[in-house]
Coordinates of N, CA and C in Angstrom, one line a residue:
X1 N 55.0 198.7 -147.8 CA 54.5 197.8 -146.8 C 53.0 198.2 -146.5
X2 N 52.3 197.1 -146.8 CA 50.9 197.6 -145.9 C 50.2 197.3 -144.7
X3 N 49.9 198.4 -144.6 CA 49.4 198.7 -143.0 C 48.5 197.2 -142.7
X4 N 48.7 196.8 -141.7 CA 47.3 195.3 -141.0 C 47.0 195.5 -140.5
X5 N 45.2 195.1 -140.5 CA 44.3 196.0 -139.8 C 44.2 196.1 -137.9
X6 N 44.2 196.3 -137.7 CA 44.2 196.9 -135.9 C 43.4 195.9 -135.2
X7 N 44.0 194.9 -134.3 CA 43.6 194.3 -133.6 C 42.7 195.1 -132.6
X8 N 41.8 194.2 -132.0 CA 40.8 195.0 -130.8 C 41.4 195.6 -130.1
X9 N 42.2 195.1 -129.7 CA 43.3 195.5 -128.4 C 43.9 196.9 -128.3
X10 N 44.0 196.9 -130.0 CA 45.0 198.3 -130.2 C 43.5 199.4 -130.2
X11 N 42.8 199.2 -131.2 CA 41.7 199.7 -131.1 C 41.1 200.2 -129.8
X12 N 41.4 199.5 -128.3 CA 40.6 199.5 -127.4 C 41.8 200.7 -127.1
X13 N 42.7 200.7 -127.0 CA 43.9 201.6 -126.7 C 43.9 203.0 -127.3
X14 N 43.4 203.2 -128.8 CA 43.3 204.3 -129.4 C 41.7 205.1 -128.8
X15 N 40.6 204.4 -128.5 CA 39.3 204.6 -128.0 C 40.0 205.0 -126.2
X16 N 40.3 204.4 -125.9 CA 41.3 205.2 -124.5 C 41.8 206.3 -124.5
X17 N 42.3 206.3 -125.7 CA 43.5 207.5 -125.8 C 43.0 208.5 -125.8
X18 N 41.8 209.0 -126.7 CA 41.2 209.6 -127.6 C 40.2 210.0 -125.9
X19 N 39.6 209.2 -125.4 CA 39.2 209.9 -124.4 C 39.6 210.6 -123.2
X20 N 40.6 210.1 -122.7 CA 42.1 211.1 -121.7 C 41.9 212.1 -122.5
X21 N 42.7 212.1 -123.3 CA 43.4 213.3 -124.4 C 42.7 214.7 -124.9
X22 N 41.0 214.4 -124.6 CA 40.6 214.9 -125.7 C 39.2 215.2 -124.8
X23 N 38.4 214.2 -123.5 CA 37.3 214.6 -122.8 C 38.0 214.7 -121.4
X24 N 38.7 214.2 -120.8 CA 39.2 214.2 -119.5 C 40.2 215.7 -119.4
X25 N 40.9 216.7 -119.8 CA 41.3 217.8 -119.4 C 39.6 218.7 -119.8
X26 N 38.7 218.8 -120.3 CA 37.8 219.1 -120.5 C 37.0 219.0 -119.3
X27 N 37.0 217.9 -118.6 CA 35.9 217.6 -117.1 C 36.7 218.2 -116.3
X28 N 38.5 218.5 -116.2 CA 39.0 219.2 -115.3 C 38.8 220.6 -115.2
X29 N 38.7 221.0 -116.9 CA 39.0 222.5 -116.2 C 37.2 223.0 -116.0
X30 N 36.2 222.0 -116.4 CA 34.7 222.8 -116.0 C 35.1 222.5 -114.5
X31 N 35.5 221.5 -113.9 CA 35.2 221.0 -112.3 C 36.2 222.1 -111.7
X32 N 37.7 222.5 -112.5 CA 38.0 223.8 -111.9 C 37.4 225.0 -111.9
X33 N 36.5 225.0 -112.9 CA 35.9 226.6 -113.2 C 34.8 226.7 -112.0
X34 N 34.0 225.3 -111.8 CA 33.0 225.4 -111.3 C 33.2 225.6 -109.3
X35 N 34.5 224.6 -109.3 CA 35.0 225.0 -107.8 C 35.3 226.7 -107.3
X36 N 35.9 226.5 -108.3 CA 36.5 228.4 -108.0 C 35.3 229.4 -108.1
X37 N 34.1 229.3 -109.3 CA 33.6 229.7 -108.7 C 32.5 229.6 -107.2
X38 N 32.2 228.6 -107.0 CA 31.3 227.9 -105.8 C 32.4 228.6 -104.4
X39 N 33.6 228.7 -104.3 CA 34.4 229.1 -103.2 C 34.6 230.7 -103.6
X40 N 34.8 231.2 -104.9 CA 35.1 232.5 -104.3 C 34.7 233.6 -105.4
X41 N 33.4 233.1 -106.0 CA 32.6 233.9 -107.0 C 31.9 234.7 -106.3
X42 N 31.4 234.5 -105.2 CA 30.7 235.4 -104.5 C 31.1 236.6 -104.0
X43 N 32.4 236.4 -103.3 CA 33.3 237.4 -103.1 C 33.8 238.5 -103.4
X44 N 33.2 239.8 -102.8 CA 33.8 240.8 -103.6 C 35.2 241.0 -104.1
X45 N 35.4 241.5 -105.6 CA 36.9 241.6 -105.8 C 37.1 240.2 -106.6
X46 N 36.3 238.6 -106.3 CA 36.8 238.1 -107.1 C 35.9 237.6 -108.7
X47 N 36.6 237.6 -109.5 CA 36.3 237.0 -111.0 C 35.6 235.8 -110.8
X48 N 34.5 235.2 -111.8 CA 34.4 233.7 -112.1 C 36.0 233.8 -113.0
X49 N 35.6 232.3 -112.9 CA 37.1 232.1 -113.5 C 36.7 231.3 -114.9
X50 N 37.8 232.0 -115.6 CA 37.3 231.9 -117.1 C 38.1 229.9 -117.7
X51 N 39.4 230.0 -116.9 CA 40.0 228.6 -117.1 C 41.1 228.1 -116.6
X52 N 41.7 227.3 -116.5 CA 43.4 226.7 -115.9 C 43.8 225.8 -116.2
X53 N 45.0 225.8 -115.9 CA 45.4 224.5 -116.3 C 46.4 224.0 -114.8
X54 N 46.3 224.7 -113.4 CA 46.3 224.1 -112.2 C 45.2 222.7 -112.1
X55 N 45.7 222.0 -111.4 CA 45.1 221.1 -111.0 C 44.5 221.4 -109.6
X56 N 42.8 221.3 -109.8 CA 41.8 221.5 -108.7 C 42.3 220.7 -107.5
X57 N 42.6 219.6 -107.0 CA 43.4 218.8 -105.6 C 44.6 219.5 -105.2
X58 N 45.3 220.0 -105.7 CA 46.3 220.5 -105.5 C 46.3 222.0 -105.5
X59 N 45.6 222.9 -105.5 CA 45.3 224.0 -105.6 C 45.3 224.7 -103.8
X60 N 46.2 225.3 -103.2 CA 46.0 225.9 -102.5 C 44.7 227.1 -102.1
X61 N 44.3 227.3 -103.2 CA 42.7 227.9 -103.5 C 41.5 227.5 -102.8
X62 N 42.0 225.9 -103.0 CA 40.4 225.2 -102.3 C 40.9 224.8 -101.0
X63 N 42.5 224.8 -100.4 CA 42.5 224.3 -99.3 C 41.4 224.5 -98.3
X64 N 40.8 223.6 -97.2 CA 39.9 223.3 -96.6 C 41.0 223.0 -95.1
X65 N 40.1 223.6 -93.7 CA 40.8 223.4 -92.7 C 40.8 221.5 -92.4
X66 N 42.0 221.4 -91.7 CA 42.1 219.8 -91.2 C 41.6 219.8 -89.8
X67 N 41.6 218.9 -88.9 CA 40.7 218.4 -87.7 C 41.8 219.2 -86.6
X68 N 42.9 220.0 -87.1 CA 43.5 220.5 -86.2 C 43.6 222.3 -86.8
X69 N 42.9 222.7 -87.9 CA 42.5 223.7 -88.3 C 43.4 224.4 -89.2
X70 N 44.6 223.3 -89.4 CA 45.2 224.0 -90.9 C 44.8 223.7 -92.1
X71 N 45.3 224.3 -92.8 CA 44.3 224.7 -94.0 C 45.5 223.6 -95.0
X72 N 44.6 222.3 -95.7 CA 45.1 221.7 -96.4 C 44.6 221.4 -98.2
X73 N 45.5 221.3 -98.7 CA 44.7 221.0 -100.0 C 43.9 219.7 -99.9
X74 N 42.8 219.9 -100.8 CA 41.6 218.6 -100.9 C 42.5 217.3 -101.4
X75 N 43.9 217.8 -101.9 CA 44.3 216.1 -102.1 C 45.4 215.6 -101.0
X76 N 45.6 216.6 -99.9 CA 46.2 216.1 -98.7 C 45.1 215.7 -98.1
X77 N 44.0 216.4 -98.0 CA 43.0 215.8 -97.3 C 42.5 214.5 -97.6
X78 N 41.6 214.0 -98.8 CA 41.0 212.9 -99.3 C 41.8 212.1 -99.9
X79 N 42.9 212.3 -100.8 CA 43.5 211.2 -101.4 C 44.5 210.9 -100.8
X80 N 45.3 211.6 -100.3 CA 46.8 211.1 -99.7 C 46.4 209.9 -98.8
X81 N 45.5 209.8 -97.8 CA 45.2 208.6 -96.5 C 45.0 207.4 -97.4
X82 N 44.7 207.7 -98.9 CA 44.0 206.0 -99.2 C 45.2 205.5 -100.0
X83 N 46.3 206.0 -100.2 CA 47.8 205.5 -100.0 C 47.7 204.4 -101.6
X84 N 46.9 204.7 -102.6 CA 46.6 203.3 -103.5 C 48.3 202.8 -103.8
X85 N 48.1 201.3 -103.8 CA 49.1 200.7 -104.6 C 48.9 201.4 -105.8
X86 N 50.4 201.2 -106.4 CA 50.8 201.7 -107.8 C 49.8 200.6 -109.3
X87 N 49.1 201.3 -110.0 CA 48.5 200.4 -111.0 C 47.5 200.4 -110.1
X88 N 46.4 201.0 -109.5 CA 45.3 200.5 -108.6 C 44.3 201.8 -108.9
X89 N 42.8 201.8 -108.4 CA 42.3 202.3 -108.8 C 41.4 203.1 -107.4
X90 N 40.9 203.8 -107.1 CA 39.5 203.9 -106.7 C 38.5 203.4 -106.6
X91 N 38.1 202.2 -105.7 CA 37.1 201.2 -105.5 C 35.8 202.4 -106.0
X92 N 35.9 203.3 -105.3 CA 34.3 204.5 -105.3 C 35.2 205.8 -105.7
X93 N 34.2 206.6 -106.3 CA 35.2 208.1 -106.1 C 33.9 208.7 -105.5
X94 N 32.7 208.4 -105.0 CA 31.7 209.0 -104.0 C 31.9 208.8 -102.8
X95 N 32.1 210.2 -102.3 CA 32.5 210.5 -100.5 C 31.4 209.2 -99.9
X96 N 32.1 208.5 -98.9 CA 31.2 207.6 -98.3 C 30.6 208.3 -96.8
X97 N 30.6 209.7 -97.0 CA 30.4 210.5 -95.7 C 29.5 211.4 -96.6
X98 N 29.6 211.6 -97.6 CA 28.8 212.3 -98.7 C 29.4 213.8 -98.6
X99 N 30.7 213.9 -98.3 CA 31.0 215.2 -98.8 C 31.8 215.3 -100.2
X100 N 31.4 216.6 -100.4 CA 31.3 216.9 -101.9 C 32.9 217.0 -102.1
X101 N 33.6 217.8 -101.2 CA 35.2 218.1 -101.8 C 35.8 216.8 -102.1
X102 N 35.2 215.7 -100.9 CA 36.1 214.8 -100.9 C 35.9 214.1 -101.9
X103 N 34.3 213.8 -102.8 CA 34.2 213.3 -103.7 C 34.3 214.0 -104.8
X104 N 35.0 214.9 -105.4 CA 35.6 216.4 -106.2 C 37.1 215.4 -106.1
X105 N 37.6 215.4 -105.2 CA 39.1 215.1 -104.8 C 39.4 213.5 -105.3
X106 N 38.3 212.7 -105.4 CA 38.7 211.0 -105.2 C 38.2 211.4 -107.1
X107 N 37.4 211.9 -107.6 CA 36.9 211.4 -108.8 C 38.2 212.1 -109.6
X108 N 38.7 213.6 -109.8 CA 39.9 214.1 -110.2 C 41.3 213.0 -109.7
X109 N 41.3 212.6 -108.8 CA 42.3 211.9 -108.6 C 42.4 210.2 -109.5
X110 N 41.2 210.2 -109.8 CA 40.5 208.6 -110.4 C 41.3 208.8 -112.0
X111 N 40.9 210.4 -112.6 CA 41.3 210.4 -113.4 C 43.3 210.6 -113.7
X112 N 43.2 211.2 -113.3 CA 44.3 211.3 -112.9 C 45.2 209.8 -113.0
X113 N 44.7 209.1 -112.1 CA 45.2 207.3 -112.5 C 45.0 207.1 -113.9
X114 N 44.0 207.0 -113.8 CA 43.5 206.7 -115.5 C 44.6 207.3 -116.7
X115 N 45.0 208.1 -116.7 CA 45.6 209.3 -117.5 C 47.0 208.4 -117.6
X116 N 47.7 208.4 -115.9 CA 48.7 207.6 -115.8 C 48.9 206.2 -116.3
X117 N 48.3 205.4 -115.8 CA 48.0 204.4 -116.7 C 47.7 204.0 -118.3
X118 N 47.6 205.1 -119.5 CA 47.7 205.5 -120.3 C 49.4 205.6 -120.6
X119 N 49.2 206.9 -120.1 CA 50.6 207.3 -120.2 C 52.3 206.8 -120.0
X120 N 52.1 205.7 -119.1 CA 52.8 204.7 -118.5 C 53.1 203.1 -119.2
X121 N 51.7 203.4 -119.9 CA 51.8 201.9 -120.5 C 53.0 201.7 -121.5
X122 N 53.4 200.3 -121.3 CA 54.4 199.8 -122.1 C 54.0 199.2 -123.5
X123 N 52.6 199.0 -123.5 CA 51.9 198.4 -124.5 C 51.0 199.3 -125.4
X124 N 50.8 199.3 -126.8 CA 49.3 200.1 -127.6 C 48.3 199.1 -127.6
X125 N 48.2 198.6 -126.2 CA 47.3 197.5 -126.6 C 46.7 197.5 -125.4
X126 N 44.6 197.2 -124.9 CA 44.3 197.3 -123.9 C 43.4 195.6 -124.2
X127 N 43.0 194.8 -123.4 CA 42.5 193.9 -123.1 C 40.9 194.5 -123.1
X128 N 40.0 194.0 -123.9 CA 38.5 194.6 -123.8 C 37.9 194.7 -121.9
X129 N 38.5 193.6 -120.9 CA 38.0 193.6 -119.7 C 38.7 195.1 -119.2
X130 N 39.7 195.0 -119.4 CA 40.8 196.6 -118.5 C 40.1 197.4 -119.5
X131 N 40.0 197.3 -120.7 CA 39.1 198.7 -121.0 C 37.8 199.1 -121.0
X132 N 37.0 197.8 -120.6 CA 35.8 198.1 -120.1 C 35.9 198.6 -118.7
X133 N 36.7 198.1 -117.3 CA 36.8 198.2 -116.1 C 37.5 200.3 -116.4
X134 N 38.2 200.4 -117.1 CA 38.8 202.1 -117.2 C 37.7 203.0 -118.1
X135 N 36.7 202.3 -118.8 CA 35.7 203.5 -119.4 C 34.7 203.9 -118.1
X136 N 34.2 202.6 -117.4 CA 33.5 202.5 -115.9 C 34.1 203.6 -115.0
X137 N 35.5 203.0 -114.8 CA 35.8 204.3 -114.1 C 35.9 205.6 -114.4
X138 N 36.2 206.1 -115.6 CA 35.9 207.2 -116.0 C 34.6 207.7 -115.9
X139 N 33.6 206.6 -116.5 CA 32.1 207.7 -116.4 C 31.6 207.9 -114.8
X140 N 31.9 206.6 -114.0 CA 31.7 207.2 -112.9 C 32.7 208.6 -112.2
X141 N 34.0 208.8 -112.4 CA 34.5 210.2 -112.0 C 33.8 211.4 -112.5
X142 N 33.4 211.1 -114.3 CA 32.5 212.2 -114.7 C 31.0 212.4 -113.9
X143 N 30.3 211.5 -113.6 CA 29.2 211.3 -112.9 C 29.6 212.3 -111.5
X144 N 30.5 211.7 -111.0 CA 30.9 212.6 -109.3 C 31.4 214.3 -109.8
X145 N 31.8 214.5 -110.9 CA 32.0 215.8 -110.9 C 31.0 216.6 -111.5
X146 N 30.2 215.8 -112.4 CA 28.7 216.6 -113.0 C 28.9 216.6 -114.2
X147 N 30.0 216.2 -114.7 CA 30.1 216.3 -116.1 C 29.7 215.0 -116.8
X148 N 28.9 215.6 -118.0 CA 28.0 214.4 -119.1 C 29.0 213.2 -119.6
X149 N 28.6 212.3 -119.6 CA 29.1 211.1 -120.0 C 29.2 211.0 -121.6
X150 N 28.5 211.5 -122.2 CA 28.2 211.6 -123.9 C 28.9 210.8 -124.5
X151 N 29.8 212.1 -124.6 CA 31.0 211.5 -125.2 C 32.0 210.3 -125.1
X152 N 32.2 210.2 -123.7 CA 32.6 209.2 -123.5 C 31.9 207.6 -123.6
X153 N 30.5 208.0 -123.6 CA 29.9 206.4 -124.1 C 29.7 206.2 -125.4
X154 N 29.9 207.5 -125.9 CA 30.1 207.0 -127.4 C 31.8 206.3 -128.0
X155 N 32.6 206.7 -127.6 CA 34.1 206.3 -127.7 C 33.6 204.6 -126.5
X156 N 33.4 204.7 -125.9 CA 33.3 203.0 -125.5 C 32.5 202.5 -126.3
X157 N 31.6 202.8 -127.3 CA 30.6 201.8 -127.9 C 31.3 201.8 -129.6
X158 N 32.3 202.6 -129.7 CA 32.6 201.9 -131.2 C 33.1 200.5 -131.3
X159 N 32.9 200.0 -132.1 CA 33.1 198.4 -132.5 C 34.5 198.7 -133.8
X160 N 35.1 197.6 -133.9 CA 35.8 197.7 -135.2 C 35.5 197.9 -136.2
X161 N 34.4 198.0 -136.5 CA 33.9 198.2 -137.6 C 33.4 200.1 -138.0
X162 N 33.3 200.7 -137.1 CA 33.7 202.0 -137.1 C 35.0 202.5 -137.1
X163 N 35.9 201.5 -137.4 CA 37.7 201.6 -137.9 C 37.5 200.6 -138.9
X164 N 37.1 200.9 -139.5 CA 36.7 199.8 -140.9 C 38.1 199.5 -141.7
X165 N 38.9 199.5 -141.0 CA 40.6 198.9 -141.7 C 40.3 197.6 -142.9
X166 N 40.0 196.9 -142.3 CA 39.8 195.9 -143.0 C 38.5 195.5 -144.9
X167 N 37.4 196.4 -143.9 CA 36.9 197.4 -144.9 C 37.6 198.0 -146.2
X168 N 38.4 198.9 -145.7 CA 38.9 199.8 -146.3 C 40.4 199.0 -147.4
X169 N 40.1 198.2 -147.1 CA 41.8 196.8 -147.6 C 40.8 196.2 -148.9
X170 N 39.6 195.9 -148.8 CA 38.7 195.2 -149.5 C 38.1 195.8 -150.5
X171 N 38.1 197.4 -150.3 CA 37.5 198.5 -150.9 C 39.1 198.5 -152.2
X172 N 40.1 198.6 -151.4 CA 41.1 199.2 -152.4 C 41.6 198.1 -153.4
X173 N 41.4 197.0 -152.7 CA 41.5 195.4 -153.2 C 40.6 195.4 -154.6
X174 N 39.7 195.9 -154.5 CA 38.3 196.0 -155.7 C 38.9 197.0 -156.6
X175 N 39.0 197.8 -156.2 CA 39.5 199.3 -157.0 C 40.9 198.9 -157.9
X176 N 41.7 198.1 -157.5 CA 43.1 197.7 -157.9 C 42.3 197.1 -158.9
X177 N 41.7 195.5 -158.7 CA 41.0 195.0 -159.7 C 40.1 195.3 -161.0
X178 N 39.6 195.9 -159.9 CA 38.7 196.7 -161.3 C 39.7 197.9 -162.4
X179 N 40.7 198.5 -161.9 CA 41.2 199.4 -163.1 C 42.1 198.7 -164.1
X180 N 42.5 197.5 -163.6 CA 43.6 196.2 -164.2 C 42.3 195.7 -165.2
X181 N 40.9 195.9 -164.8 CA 40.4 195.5 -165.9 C 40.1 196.2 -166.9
X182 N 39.9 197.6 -166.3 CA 39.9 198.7 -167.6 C 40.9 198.8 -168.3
X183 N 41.9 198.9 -167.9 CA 43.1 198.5 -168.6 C 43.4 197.8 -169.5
X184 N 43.1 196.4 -169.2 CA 43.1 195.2 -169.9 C 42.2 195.6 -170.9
X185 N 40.8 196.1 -170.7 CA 40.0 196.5 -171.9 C 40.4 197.5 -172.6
X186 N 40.9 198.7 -172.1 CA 41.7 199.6 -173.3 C 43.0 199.0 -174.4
X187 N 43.9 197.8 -173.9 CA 44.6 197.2 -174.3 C 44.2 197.3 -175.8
X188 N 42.8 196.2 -175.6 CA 42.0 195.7 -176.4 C 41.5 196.0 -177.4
X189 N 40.7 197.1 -176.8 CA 40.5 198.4 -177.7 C 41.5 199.3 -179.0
X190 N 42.7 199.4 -178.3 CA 43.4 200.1 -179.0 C 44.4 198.7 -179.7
X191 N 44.4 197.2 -179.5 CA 44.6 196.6 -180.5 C 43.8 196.6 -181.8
X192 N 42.5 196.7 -181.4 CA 41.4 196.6 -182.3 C 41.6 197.6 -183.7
X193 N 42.5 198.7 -182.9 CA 41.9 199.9 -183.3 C 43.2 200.1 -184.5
X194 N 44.3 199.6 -183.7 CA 45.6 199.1 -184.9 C 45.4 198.4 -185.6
X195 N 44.4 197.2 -185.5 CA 44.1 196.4 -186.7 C 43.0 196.8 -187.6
X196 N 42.5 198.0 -187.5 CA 41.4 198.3 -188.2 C 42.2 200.0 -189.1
X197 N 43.3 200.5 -188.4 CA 44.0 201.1 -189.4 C 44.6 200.3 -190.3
X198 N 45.2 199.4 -190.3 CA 46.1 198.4 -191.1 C 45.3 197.8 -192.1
X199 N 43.7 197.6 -192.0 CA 42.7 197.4 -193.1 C 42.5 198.4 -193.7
X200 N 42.5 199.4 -193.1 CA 41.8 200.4 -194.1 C 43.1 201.1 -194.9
X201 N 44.6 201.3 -194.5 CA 45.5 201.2 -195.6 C 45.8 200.2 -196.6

């Protein structure tokens, strides 16, 4: 059976996947390395931190006092209040008070959806608008945590044609052809070549 070449859709889904999978635990653990150290690198006794695989919102590490002075994690604090429906996104992941945890806490949490929504899908197939609206959100969470977009605008700007499936169907299509012709010409040859022993006995 042969493979048919990849609709946009699915393509937009694999250029998704490829970025969760592969740059988004990458922006978590620098935005972890970088919190831990910014709160307790200075510290005598403590280490920079070399890596994790804790999630920074949820880390009792960075809890931060609340308006009554207990000490809460940054995703009780900034994300829990904005309550998102299920399937929904982060209008902004920049503190509209301009503080940094909180915008640390909404852009991890951004991804975080992102990831889910991946992960959850019932379909290998993304609509070019939802995956244009989910690369957006992604560079902006990378933008709020400091981490480079690079990579990620390069996985949004491949076109089908950098999955050259169909390409690659037309290439083997020629190749099939063309050895059926050498073939056919060896045939030829080696008739030739029977009837020119049969002369010469």
């Amino acid at each position: 059976m042969a493979l048919q070449p990849f609709r946009d859709e699915q393509l937009n889904y694999f250029k998704f996947a490829f970025a969760v999978l592969n740059e988004f635990p990458k922006a978590l653990r620098q935005t972890f390395r970088s919190r831990w150290n910014i709160t307790f690198g200075h510290l005598p006794g403590y280490q920079p931190w070399d890596d994790s695989t804790v999630a920074t919102i949820y880390a009792r590490s960075f809890a931060l006092p609340d308006s009554k002075g207990h000490h809460r994690t940054i995703g009780d604090l900034y994300v829990k209040p904005h309550k998102l429906p299920h399937g929904t996104f982060h209008l902004s992941v920049v503190s509209p008070g301009g503080n940094n945890a909180e915008t640390v806490a909404l852009a991890i949490d951004q991804l975080r959806l992102l990831r889910n929504s991946l992960c959850h899908s019932t379909s290998s197939e993304i609509e070019k608008p939802t995956f244009d609206q989910y690369m957006q959100h992604a560079k902006d969470a990378f933008k709020a945590l400091g981490v480079k977009t690079d990579l990620i605008d390069a996985v949004g700007s491949l076109t089908e044609s950098d999955f050259p499936t169909e390409q690659v169907r037309k290439l083997e299509q020629g190749i099939k052809e063309e050895t059926r012709a050498y073939i056919k010409f060896l045939e030829g040859v080696s008739s030739d070549i029977d009837e020119l022993r049969v002369a010469i006995n």
